[in-house]
CSV table of C-alpha atoms in Angstrom, one decimal:
chain,number,residue,atom,x,y,z
I,1,MET,CA,-116.7,-43.7,30.6
I,2,LEU,CA,-119.2,-43.2,27.9
I,3,GLN,CA,-118.9,-39.8,25.6
I,4,ILE,CA,-121.9,-38.7,23.6
I,5,ARG,CA,-121.3,-36.6,20.9
I,6,VAL,CA,-124.1,-34.2,19.4
I,7,LYS,CA,-123.7,-32.7,15.9
I,8,GLY,CA,-124.0,-29.5,15.9
I,9,THR,CA,-123.2,-28.4,19.3
I,10,ARG,CA,-120.4,-26.4,18.7
I,11,SER,CA,-122.5,-24.1,16.2
I,12,VAL,CA,-125.2,-23.6,18.8
I,13,ALA,CA,-122.7,-22.9,21.4
I,14,ARG,CA,-121.3,-20.4,19.0
I,15,SER,CA,-125.0,-18.9,18.4
I,16,LEU,CA,-125.7,-18.6,21.8
I,17,GLU,CA,-122.5,-16.7,22.5
I,18,ARG,CA,-122.9,-14.3,19.6
I,19,GLU,CA,-126.5,-13.8,21.3
I,20,LYS,CA,-125.2,-13.3,24.4
I,21,ASP,CA,-122.8,-10.9,23.2
I,22,SER,CA,-125.2,-8.9,21.4
I,23,LEU,CA,-127.6,-8.4,24.2
I,24,VAL,CA,-124.5,-7.3,26.3
I,25,THR,CA,-123.9,-4.5,23.7
I,26,LYS,CA,-127.2,-3.5,23.6
I,27,ILE,CA,-127.9,-3.1,27.4
I,28,ALA,CA,-124.2,-1.2,27.9
I,29,GLU,CA,-125.4,1.2,24.9
I,30,ASP,CA,-128.8,1.6,26.4
I,31,THR,CA,-127.5,2.4,30.0
I,32,LYS,CA,-124.7,4.9,28.2
I,33,SER,CA,-127.9,6.5,26.6
I,34,VAL,CA,-129.6,7.0,29.8
I,35,ALA,CA,-126.6,8.1,31.7
I,36,VAL,CA,-126.1,11.1,28.9
I,37,GLN,CA,-129.7,11.7,29.4
I,38,LYS,CA,-129.5,12.1,33.1
I,39,THR,CA,-126.4,14.1,33.1
I,40,PRO,CA,-126.8,17.7,34.2
I,41,ILE,CA,-126.0,20.2,31.5
I,42,ASP,CA,-124.5,23.4,31.6
I,43,GLN,CA,-121.9,23.6,28.8
I,44,GLY,CA,-122.6,20.0,27.7
I,45,GLN,CA,-118.9,18.7,28.7
I,46,ALA,CA,-120.2,16.2,31.3
I,47,ARG,CA,-122.6,14.9,28.7
I,48,ARG,CA,-120.2,14.7,26.2
I,49,GLY,CA,-117.8,12.9,28.5
I,50,TRP,CA,-119.6,9.3,28.3
I,51,ARG,CA,-117.9,6.6,26.7
I,52,LEU,CA,-118.5,3.0,26.2
I,53,GLU,CA,-115.1,1.1,26.4
I,54,SER,CA,-115.0,-2.6,25.2
I,55,SER,CA,-112.0,-5.0,26.5
I,56,PHE,CA,-111.6,-8.7,26.2
I,57,LYS,CA,-115.3,-9.9,27.4
I,58,MET,CA,-116.1,-6.6,29.2
I,59,LYS,CA,-117.7,-3.7,28.6
I,60,LYS,CA,-117.3,-0.4,30.7
I,61,ILE,CA,-119.4,2.9,30.6
I,62,VAL,CA,-117.2,5.5,31.8
I,63,ASN,CA,-117.1,9.6,32.2
I,64,ARG,CA,-113.4,11.0,32.8
I,65,VAL,CA,-114.7,14.6,33.1
I,66,PRO,CA,-112.9,15.7,36.4
I,67,TYR,CA,-116.1,16.8,38.0
I,68,ILE,CA,-118.3,13.7,37.2
I,69,ASP,CA,-117.8,12.7,41.0
I,70,LEU,CA,-119.3,15.9,42.1
I,71,LEU,CA,-122.3,15.6,39.9
I,72,GLU,CA,-122.7,11.6,41.1
I,73,LYS,CA,-122.8,13.1,44.5
I,74,GLY,CA,-126.1,15.1,43.6
I,75,ARG,CA,-124.1,18.6,43.5
I,76,SER,CA,-126.6,19.8,40.7
I,77,LYS,CA,-130.0,20.9,41.1
I,78,GLN,CA,-130.6,19.6,37.5
I,79,ALA,CA,-129.7,16.0,39.1
I,80,PRO,CA,-130.1,16.2,43.0
I,81,ASN,CA,-129.6,12.2,43.3
I,82,GLY,CA,-126.8,11.8,41.1
I,83,ILE,CA,-126.7,10.1,37.5
I,84,LEU,CA,-126.0,6.3,37.8
I,85,GLY,CA,-128.4,5.3,40.5
I,86,PRO,CA,-131.5,6.9,38.6
I,87,THR,CA,-129.6,5.1,35.3
I,88,ILE,CA,-129.7,1.7,36.8
I,89,ARG,CA,-133.3,1.9,38.1
I,90,GLU,CA,-134.5,2.7,34.5
I,91,ILE,CA,-132.5,0.2,32.8
I,92,SER,CA,-133.3,-2.6,35.4
I,93,LYS,CA,-137.3,-2.1,34.5
I,94,ARG,CA,-136.5,-2.8,30.6
I,95,ARG,CA,-137.0,-6.1,29.3
I,96,TYR,CA,-134.2,-7.5,26.8
I,97,LYS,CA,-135.0,-10.3,24.4
């Protein structure tokens, strides 16, 4: 069996991993920001409820306001199409480098 070791491959791999993590964080932050903008506002609780949670190699955008499901289902005249669908459509049109 032939094994070839190229110097610097570990540092390149670490660099790529950092770049990927940075990109994932940027997309998650942008998604949260757009979701906040698209959330209907009455008293502002639902807008303030958006959080970016990170765990090992995973990012989640959550809103634990009890009535967020109603808003997502279009129960507000300010967001008749919900929040996340329009948010994802907007984010998917963006180009990230």
